[in-house]
Short mmCIF file of C-alpha atoms in Angstrom, two decimals:
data_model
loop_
_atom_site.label_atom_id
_atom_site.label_comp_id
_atom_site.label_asym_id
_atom_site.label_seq_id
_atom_site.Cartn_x
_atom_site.Cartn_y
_atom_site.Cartn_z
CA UNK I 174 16.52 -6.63 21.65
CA UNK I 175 16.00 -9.83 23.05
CA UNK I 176 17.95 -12.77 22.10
CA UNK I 177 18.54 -16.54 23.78
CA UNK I 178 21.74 -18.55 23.64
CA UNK I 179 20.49 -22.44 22.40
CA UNK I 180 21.88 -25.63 21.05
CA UNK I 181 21.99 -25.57 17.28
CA UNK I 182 19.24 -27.75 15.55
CA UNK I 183 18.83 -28.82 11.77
CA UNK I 184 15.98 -25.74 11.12
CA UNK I 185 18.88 -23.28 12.02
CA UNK I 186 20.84 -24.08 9.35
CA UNK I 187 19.43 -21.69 6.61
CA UNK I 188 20.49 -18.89 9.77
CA UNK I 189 23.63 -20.25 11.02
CA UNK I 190 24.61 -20.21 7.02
CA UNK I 191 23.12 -16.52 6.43
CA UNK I 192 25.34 -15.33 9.72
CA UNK I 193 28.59 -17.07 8.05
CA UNK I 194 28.26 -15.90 4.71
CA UNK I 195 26.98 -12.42 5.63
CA UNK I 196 29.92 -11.87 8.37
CA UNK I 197 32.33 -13.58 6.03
CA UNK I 198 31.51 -10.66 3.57
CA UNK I 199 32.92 -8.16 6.13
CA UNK I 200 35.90 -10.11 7.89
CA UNK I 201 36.96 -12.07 5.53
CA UNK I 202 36.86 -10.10 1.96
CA UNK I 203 40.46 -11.03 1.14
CA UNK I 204 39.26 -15.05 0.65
CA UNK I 205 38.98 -16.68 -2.46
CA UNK I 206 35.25 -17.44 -3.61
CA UNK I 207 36.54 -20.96 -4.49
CA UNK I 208 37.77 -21.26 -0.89
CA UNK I 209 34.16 -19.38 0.25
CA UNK I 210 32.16 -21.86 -1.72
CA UNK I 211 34.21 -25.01 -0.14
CA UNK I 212 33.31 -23.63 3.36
CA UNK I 213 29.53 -22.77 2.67
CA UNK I 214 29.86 -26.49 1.73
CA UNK I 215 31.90 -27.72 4.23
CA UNK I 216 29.49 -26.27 7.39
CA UNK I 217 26.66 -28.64 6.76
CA UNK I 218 28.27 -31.36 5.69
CA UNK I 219 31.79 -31.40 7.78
CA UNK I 220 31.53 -28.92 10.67
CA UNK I 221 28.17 -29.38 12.32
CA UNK I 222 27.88 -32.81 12.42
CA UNK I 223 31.33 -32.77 14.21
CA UNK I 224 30.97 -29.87 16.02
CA UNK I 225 28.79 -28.67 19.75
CA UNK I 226 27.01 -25.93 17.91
CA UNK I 227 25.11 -22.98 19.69
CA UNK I 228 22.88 -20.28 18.29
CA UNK I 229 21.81 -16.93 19.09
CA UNK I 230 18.13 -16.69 18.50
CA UNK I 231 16.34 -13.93 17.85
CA UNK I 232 12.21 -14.19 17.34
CA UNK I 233 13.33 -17.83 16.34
CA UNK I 234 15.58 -17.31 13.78
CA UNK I 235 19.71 -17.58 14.30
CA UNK I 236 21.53 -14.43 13.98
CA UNK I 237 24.55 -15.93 15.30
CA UNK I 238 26.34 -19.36 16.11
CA UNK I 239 29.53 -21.00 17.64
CA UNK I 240 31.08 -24.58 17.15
CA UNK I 241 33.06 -25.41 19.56
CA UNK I 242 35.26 -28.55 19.07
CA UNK I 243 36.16 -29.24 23.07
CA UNK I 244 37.71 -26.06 23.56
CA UNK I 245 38.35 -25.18 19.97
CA UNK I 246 36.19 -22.87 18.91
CA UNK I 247 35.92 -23.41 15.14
CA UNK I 248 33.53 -20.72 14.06
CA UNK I 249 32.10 -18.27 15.45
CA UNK I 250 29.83 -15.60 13.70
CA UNK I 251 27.05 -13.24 13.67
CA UNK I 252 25.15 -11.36 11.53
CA UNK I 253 26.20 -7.91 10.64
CA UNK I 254 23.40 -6.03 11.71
CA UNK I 255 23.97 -7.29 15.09
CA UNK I 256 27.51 -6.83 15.64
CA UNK I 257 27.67 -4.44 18.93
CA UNK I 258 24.71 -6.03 20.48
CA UNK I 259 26.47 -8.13 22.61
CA UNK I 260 25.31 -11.26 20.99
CA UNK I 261 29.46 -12.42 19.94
CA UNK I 262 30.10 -11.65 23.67
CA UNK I 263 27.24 -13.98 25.19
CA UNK I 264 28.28 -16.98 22.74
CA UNK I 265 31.97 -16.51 23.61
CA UNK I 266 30.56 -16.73 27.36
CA UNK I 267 28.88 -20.04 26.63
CA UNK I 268 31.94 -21.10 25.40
CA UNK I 269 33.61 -20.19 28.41
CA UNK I 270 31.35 -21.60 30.62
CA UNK I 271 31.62 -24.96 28.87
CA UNK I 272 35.55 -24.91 29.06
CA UNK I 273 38.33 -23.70 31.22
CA UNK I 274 40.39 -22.36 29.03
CA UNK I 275 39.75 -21.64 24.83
CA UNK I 276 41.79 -21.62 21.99
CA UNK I 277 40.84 -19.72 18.55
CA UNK I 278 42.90 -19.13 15.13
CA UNK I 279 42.10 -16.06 13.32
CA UNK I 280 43.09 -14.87 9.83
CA UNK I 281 45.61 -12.06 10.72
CA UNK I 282 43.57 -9.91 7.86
CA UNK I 283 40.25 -10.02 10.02
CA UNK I 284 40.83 -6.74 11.70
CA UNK I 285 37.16 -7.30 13.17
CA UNK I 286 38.42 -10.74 14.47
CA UNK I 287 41.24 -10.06 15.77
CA UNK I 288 39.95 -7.01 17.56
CA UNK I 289 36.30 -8.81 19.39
CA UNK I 290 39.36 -11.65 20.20
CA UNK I 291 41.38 -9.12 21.92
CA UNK I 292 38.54 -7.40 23.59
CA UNK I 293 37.66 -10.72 25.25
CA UNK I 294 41.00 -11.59 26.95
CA UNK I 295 42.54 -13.83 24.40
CA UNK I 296 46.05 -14.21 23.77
CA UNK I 297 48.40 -14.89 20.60
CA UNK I 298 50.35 -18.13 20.91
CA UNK I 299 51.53 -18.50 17.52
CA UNK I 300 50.91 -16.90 13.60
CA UNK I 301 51.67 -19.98 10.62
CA UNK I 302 50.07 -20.10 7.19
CA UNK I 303 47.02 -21.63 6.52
CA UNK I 304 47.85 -24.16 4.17
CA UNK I 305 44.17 -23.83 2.05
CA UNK I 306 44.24 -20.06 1.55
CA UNK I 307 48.12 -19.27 2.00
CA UNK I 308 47.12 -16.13 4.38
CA UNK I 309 48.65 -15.87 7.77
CA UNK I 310 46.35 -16.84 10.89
CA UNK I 311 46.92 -16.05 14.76
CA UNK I 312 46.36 -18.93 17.41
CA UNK I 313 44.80 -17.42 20.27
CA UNK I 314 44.30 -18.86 23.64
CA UNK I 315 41.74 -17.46 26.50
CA UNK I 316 42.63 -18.86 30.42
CA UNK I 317 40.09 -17.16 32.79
#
């Protein structure tokens, strides 16, 4: 399957929405729907217009994104039909190659997370509450 890293543009947003909610669905099942619906808000209006947004592209439609906030990286997700592929792993690299080091914060309930996370090198630096949803989430930090 081929696929090609890109900067986000408006015409993705239907895709970069699809991969959230889709991937949310898996990772995130413990989440409110009131919290859900604030966030499926919250991405157009909030996130990408504040945010250096890549997509993976496949045929040209995104199956995958990352928003990267310096190096915060705010959201990353990807459809589930291609988790494996390798896609997550070649965002994370642009991310990488855009910043020395990286620093993530996972809900400690996203097994799927918490595992890509740990696959890629990152590191836990701290666990707190997150105030909006009152679960516990992991800061992670990546130095390579």
């Amino acid at each position: 399957m081929a696929y090609t890293i890109r900067q986000y543009k408006e015409s993705d947003l239907d895709g970069v929405l699809s991969s959230w909610e889709n991937a949310s669905k898996v990772a995130h099942s413990f989440l409110s729907q009131t919290f859900l619906d604030q966030e499926r808000y919250n991405i157009p209006n909030v996130y990408l217009p504040n945010t250096d947004t890549w997509v993976a592209d496949v045929n040209g439609r995104a199956v995958g994104f990352i928003a990267l906030m310096g190096s915060e990286v705010g959201a990353i997700f990807v459809e589930p039909e291609y988790h494996g592929s390798g896609i997550g792993l070649a965002l994370m690299n642009k991310a990488k190659a855009m910043n020395d080091s990286l620093e993530v914060e996972v809900f400690k309930a996203n097994a799927i997370g918490r595992k890509f996370y740990s696959n890629y090198g990152f590191k836990p630096l701290l666990e707190k509450v997150h105030t909006a949803t009152g679960e516990l989430v992991i800061r992670l930090q990546f130095s390579g």
